[in-house]
PDB file of C-alpha atoms in Angstrom:
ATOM      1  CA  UNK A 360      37.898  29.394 -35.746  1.00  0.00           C
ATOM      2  CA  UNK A 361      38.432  32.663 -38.253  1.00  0.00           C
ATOM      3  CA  UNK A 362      37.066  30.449 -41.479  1.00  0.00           C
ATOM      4  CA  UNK A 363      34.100  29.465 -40.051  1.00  0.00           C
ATOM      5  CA  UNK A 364      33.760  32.909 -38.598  1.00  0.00           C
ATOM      6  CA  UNK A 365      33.978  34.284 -42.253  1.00  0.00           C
ATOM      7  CA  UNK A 366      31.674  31.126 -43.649  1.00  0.00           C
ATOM      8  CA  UNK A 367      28.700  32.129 -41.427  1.00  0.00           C
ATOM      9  CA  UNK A 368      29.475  36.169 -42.554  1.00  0.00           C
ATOM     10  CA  UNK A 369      29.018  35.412 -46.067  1.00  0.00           C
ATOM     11  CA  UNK A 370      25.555  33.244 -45.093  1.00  0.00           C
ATOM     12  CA  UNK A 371      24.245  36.179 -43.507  1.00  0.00           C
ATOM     13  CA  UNK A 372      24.995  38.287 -46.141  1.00  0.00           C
ATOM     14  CA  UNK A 373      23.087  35.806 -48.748  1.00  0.00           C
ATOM     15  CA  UNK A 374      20.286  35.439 -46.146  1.00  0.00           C
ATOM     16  CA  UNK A 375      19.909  39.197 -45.980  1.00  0.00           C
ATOM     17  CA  UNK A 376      20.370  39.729 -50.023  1.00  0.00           C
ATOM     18  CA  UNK A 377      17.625  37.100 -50.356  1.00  0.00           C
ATOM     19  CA  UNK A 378      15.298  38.397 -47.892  1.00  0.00           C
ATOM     20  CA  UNK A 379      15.641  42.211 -49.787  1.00  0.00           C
ATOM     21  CA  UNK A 380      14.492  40.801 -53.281  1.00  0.00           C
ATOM     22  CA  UNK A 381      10.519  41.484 -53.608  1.00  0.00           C
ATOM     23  CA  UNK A 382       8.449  38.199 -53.616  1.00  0.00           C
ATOM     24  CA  UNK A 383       5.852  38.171 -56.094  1.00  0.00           C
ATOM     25  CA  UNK A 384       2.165  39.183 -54.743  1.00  0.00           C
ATOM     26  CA  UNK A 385      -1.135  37.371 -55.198  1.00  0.00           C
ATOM     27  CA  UNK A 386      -2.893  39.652 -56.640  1.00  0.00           C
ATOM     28  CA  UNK A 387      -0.538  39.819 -59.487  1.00  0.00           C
ATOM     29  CA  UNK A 388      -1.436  36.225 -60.776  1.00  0.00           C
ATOM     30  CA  UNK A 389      -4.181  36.503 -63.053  1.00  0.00           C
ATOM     31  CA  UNK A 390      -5.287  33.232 -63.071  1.00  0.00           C
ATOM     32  CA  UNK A 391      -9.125  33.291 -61.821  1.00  0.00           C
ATOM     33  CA  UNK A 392      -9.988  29.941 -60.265  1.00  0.00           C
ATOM     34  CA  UNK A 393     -13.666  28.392 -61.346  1.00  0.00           C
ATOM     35  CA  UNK A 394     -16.281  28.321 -59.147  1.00  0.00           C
ATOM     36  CA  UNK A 395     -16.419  24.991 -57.574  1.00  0.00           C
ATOM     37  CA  UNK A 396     -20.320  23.076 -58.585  1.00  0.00           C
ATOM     38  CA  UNK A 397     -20.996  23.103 -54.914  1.00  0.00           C
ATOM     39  CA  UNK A 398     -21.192  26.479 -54.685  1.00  0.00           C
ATOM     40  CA  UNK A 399     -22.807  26.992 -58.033  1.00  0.00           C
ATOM     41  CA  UNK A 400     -26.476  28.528 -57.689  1.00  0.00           C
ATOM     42  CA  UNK A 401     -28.618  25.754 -59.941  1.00  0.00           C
ATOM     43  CA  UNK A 402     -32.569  25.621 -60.703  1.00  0.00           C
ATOM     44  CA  UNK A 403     -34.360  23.912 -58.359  1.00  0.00           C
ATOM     45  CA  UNK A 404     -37.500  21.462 -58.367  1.00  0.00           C
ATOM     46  CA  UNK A 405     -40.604  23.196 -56.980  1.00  0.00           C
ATOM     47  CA  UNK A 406     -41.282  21.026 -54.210  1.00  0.00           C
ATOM     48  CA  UNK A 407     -37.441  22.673 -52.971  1.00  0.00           C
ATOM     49  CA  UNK A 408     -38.138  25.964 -54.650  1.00  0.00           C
ATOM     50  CA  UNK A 409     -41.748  26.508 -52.291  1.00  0.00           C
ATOM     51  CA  UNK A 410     -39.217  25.477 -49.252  1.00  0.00           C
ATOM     52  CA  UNK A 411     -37.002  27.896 -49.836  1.00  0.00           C
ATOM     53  CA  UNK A 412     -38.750  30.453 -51.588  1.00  0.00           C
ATOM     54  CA  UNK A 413     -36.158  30.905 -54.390  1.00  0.00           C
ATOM     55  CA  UNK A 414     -35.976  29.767 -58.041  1.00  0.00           C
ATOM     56  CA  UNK A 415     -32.146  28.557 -57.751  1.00  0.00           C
ATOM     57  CA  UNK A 416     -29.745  27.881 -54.958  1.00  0.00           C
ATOM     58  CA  UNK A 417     -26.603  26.484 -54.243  1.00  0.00           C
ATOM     59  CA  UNK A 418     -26.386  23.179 -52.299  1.00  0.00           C
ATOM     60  CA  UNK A 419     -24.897  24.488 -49.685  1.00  0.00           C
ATOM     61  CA  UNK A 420     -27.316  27.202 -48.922  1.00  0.00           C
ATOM     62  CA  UNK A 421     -30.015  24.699 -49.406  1.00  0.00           C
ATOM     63  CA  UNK A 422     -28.719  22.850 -46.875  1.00  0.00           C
ATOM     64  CA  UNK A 423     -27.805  25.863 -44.290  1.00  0.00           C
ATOM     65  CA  UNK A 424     -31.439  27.014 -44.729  1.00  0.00           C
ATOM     66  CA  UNK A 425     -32.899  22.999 -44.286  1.00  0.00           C
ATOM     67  CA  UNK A 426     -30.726  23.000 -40.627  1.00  0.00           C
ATOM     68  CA  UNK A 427     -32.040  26.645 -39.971  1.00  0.00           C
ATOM     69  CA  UNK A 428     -35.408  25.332 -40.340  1.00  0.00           C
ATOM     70  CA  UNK A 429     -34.836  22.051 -38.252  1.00  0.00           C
ATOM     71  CA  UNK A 430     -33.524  24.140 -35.726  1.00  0.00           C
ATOM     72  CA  UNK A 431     -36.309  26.943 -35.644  1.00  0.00           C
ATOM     73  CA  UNK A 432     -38.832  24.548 -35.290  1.00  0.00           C
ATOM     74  CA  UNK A 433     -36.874  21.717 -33.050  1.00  0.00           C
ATOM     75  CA  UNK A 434     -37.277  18.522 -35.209  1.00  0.00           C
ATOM     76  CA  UNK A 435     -34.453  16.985 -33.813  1.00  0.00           C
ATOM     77  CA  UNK A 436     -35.126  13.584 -32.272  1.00  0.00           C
ATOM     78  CA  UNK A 437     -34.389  14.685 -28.430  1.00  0.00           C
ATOM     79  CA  UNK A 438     -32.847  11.288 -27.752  1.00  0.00           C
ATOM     80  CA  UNK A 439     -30.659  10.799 -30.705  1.00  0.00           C
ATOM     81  CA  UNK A 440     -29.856  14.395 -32.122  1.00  0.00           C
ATOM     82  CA  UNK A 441     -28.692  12.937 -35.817  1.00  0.00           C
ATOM     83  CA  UNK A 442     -32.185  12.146 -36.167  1.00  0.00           C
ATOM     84  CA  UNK A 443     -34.690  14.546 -37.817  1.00  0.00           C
ATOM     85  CA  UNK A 444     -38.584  13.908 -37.268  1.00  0.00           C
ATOM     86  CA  UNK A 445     -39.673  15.840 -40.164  1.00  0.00           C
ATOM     87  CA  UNK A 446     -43.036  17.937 -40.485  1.00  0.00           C
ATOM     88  CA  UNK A 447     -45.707  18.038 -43.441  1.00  0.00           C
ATOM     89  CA  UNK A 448     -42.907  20.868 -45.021  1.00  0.00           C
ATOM     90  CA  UNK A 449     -39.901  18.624 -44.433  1.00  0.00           C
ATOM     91  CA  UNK A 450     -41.532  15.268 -46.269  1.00  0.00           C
ATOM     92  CA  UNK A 451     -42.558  17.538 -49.233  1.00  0.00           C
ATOM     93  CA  UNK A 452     -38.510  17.453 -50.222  1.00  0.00           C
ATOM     94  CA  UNK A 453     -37.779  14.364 -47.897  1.00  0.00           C
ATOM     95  CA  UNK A 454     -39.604  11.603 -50.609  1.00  0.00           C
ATOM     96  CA  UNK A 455     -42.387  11.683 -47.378  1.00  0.00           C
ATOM     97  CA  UNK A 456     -40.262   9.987 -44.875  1.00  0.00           C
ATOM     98  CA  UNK A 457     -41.148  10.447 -41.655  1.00  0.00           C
ATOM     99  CA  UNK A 458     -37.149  10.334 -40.175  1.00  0.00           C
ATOM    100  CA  UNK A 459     -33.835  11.161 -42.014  1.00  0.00           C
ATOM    101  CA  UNK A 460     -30.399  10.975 -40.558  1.00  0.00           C
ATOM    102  CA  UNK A 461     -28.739  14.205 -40.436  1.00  0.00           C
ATOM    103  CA  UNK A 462     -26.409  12.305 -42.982  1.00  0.00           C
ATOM    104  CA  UNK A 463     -29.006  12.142 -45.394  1.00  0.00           C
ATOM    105  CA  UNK A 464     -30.444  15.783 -46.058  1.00  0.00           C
ATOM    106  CA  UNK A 465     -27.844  16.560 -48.285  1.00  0.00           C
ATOM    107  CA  UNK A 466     -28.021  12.857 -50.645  1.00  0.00           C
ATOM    108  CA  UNK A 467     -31.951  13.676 -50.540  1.00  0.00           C
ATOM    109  CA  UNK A 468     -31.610  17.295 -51.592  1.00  0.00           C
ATOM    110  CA  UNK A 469     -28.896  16.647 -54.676  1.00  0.00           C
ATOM    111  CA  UNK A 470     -32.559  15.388 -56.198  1.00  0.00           C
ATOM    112  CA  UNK A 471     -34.574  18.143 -56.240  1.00  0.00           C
ATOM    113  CA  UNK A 472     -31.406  20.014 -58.378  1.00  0.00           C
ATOM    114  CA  UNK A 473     -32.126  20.275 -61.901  1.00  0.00           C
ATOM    115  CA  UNK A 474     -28.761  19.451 -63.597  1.00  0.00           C
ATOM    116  CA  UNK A 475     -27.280  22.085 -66.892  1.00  0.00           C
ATOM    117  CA  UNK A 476     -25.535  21.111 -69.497  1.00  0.00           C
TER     118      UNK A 476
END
């Protein structure tokens, strides 16, 4: 019984030693991570630029202002809410389809960005 009493002593004492000793910080890497291309502000077409009233955007603001615009003006199909019944504003930047699936505002909008080199 007195060796594994003095075993689990010395673990402590390596628990504790190892706990003490500083662990380097985050901020002290100075590695600076790229901005991922979704989140990359990009020229737009001007049927998408007269929507949002911007010269360049990132695709996800594009989209976040789109829904805020469904939503203001309620053109969700009231039977099947991953329906959109778009407006004269909406088919300007929708290729003039009178529907879309919520699934498809974001394929539809990746046209109207004008890709850099």
């Amino acid at each position: 019984m007195s060796s594994t009493r003095g075993v689990f002593k010395g673990c402590r004492a390596l628990m504790a030693a190892k706990a003490a000793t500083p662990k380097p910080s985050s901020a002290a890497k100075s590695t600076v991570k790229p901005t991922p291309a979704i989140l990359k502000p990009l020229p737009v077409s001007p049927a998408l630029r007269q929507f949002l009233g911007v010269p360049e955007a990132a695709r996800t603001e594009a989209v976040k202002k789109v829904w805020e615009y469904i939503k203001l003006h309620n053109l969700q199909n009231p039977t099947n809410k991953r329906e959109i019944l778009c407006d004269s504003k909406l088919k300007t930047i929708f290729e003039g389809k009178d529907k879309v699936g919520m699934l498809e505002i974001a394929k539809l909008l990746s046209g109207h960005f004008v890709k850099t080199v």
